[in-house]
Coordinates of C-alpha atoms and ligand atoms in Angstrom, one line a residue:
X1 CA 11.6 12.0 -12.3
X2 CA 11.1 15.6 -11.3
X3 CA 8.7 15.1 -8.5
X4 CA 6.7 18.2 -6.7
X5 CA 4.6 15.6 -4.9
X6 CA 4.0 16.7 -1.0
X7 CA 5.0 14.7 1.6
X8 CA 2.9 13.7 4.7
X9 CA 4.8 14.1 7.9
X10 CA 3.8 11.1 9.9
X11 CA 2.1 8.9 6.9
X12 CA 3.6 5.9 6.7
X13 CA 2.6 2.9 4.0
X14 CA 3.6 -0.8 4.0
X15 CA 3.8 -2.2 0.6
X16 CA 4.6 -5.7 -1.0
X17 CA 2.8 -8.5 -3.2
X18 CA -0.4 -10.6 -1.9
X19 CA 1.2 -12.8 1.2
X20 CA 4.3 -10.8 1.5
X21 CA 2.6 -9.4 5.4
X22 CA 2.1 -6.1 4.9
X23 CA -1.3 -6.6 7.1
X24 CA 0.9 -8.1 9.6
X25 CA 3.0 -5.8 9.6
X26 CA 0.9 -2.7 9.5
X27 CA -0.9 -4.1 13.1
X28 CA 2.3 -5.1 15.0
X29 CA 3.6 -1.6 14.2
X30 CA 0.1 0.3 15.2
X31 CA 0.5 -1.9 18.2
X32 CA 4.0 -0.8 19.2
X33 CA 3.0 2.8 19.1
X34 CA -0.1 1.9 21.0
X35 CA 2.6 1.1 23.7
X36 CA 4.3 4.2 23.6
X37 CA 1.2 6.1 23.5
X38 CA 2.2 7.2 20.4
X39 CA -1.8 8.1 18.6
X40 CA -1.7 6.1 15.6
X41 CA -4.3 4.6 13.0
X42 CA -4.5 1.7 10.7
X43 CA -6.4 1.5 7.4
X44 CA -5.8 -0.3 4.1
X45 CA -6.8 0.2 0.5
X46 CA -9.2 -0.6 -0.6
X47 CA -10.6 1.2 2.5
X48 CA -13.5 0.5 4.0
X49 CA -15.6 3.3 2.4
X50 CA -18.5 2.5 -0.3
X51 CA -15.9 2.4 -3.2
X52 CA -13.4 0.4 -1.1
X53 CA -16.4 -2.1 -1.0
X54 CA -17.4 -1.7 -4.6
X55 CA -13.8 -2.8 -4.9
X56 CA -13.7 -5.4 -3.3
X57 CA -16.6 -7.2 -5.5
X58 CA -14.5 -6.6 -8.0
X59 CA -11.4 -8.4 -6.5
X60 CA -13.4 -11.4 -5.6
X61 CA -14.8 -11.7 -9.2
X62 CA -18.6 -10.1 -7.9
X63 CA -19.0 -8.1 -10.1
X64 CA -16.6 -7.2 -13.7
X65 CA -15.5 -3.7 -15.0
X66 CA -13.1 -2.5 -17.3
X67 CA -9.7 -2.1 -16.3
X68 CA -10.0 1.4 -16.1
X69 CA -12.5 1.3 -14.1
X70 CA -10.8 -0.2 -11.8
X71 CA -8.1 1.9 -11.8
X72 CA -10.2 4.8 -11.6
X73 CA -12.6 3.3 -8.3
X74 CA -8.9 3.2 -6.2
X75 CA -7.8 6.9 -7.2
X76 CA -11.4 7.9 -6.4
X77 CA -10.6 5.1 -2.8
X78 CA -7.4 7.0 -2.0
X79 CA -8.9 10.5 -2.9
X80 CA -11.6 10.0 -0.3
X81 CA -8.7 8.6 2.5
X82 CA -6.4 11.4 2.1
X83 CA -9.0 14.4 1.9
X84 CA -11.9 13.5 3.9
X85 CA -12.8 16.7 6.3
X86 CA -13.0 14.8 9.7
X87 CA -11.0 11.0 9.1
X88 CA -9.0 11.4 6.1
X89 CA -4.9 11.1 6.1
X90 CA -4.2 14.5 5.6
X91 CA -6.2 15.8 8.6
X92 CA -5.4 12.9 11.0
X93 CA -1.4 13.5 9.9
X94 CA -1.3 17.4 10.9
X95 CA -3.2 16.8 14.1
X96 CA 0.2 14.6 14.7
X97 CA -1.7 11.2 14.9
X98 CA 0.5 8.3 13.2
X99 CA -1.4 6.7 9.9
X100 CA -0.1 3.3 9.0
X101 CA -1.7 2.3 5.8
X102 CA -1.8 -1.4 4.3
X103 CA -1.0 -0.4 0.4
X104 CA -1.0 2.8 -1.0
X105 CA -0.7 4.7 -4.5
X106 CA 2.5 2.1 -4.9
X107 CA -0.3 -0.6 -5.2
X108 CA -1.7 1.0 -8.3
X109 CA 0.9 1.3 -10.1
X110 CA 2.0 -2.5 -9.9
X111 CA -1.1 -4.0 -10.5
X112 CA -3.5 -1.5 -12.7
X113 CA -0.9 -1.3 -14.9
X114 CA -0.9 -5.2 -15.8
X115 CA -4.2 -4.2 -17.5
X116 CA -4.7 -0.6 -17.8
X117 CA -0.9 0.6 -18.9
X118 CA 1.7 2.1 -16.5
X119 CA 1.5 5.6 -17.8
X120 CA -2.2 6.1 -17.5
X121 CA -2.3 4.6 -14.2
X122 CA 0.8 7.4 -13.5
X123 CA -1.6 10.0 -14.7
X124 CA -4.2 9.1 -12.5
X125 CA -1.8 9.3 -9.5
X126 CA 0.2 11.7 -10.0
X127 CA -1.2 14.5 -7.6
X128 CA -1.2 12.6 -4.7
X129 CA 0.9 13.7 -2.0
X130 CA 3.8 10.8 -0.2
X131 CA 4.0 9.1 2.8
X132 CA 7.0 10.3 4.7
X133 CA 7.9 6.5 5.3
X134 CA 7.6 3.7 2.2
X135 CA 8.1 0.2 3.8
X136 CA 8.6 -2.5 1.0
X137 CA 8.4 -6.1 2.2
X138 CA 10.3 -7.8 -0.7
X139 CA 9.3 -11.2 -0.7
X140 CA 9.8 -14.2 -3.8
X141 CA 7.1 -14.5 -5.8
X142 CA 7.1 -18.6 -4.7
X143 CA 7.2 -18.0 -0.8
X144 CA 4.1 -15.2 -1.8
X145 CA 2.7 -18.7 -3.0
X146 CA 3.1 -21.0 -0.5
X147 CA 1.6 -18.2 2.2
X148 CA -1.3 -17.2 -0.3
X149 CA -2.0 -21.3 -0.6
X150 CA -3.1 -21.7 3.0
X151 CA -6.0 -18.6 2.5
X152 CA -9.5 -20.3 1.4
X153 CA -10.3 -17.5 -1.3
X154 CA -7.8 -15.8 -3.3
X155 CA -8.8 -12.6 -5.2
X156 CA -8.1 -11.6 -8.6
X157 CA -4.7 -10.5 -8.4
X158 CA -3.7 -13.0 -6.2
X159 CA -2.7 -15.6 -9.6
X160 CA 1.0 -16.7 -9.1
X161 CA 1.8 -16.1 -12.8
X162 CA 0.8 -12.5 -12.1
X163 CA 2.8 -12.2 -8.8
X164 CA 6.7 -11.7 -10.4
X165 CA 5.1 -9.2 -13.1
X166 CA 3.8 -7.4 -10.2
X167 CA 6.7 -7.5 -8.6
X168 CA 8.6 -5.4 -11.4
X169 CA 6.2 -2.9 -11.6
X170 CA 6.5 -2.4 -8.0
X171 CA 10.0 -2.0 -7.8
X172 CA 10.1 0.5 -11.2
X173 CA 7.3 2.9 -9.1
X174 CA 9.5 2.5 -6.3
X175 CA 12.6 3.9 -8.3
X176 CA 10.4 6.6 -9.9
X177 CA 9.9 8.2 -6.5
X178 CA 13.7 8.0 -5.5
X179 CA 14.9 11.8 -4.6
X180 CA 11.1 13.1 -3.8
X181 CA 12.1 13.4 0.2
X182 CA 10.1 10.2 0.6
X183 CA 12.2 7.5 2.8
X184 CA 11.8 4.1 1.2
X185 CA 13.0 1.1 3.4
X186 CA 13.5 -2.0 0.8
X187 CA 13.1 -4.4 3.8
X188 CA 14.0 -8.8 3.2
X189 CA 10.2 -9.9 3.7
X190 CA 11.5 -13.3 4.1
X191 CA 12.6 -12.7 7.8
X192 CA 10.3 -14.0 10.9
X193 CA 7.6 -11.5 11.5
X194 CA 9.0 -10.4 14.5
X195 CA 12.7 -9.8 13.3
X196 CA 10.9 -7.4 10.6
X197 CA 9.1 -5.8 13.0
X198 CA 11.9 -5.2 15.2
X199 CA 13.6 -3.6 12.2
X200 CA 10.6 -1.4 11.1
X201 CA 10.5 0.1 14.9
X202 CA 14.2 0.9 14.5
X203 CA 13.8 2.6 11.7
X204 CA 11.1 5.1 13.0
X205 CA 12.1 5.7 16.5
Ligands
LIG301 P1 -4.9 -7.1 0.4 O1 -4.4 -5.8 0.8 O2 -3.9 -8.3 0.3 O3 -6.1 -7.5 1.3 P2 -6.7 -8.9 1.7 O4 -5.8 -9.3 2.8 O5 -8.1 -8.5 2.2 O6 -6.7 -9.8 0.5 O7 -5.6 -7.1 -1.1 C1 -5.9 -6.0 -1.7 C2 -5.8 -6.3 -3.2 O8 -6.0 -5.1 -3.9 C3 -4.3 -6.8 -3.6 O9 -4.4 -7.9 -4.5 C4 -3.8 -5.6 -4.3 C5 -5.0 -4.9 -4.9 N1 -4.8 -3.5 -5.1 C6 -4.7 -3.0 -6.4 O10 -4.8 -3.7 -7.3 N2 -4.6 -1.6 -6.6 C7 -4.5 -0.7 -5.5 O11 -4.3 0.5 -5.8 C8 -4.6 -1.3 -4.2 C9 -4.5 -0.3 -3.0 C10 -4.7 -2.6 -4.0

């Protein structure tokens, strides 16, 4: 794909299915540069902003809108966590501060588009600038499973006959964005937490 999306110098995004770690992931690494006193922040999408939370009620069944809706209430998510004057991505990343987020644009395109059709949800993200590090925790669909099992609520996405559709979608976004400058890291999710972190700091530093 010819791709003139920007990339954000020191924007970096952890992305996988529902149990793969990502949020695991996305602290141990804010931690490690906490210990280098490297400035760093960690978010997730949904943020925590009105929409995230408007969101949210939708992933735990609160409340039902159409699937492009939904697609729609994350672009408008992402808009506000790149742009916003004073916390946003985009100003945090030029002031030099690392910003680790838990699921980006990525996200989007492998699950909307179970509902809402890959294209349209392409369209609706196709201005947003790149994280200058893609992290990919590739985990099987069934060990996904056996992690989500042990959480008490599981969200709407989180259905296991879902999870390996998800999966493909993910891994055609992730090929669309191949030669844009962004560096994407297809990392074995199955590995103990702290070999994969050990990796993910060798790969930055
Ligand atoms: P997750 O990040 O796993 O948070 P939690 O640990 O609180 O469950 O869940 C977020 C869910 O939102 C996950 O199922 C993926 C979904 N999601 C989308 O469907 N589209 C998106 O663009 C994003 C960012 C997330």
């Amino acid at each position: 794909m010819k791709n003139k999306q920007e990339i954000i110098t020191n924007f970096i995004v952890f992305e996988g299915l529902d149990g793969s770690g990502t949020t695991t992931q996305t602290n141990l690494l804010k931690a490690n540069f906490t210990k280098k006193d490297i400035p760093c922040r960690a978010d997730c999408e949904p943020t925590k902003s009105f929409i995230g939370k408007a969101i949210r009620k939708v992933l735990k069944g609160e409340e039902s809108v159409a699937p492009g809706t939904l697609a729609k209430l994350f672009a408008a998510d992402r808009h506000e966590h790149l742009y916003n004057e004073q916390k946003g991505i985009l100003t945090l990343c030029r002031k030099g501060v690392k910003v680790i987020s838990d699921r980006y644009l990525f996200s989007s395109l492998a699950y909307q588009s179970l509902k809402f059709g890959y294209e349209q949800v392409l369209m609706l993200n196709k201005d947003f600038p790149l994280p200058e590090h893609l992290f990919f925790l590739d985990v099987p669909e069934h060990v996904c499973r056996d992690r989500l099992s042990i959480r008490e609520e599981l969200e709407i996405f989180e259905d296991t006959a879902l999870q390996q559709q998800i999966r493909d979608n993910y891994l055609k976004a992730v090929s669309l964005y191949a030669d844009t400058g962004m560096i994407v890291h297809y990392l074995d999710g199955t590995l103990s937490k702290n070999e994969l972190e050990k990796i993910i700091w060798s790969l930055l530093i």
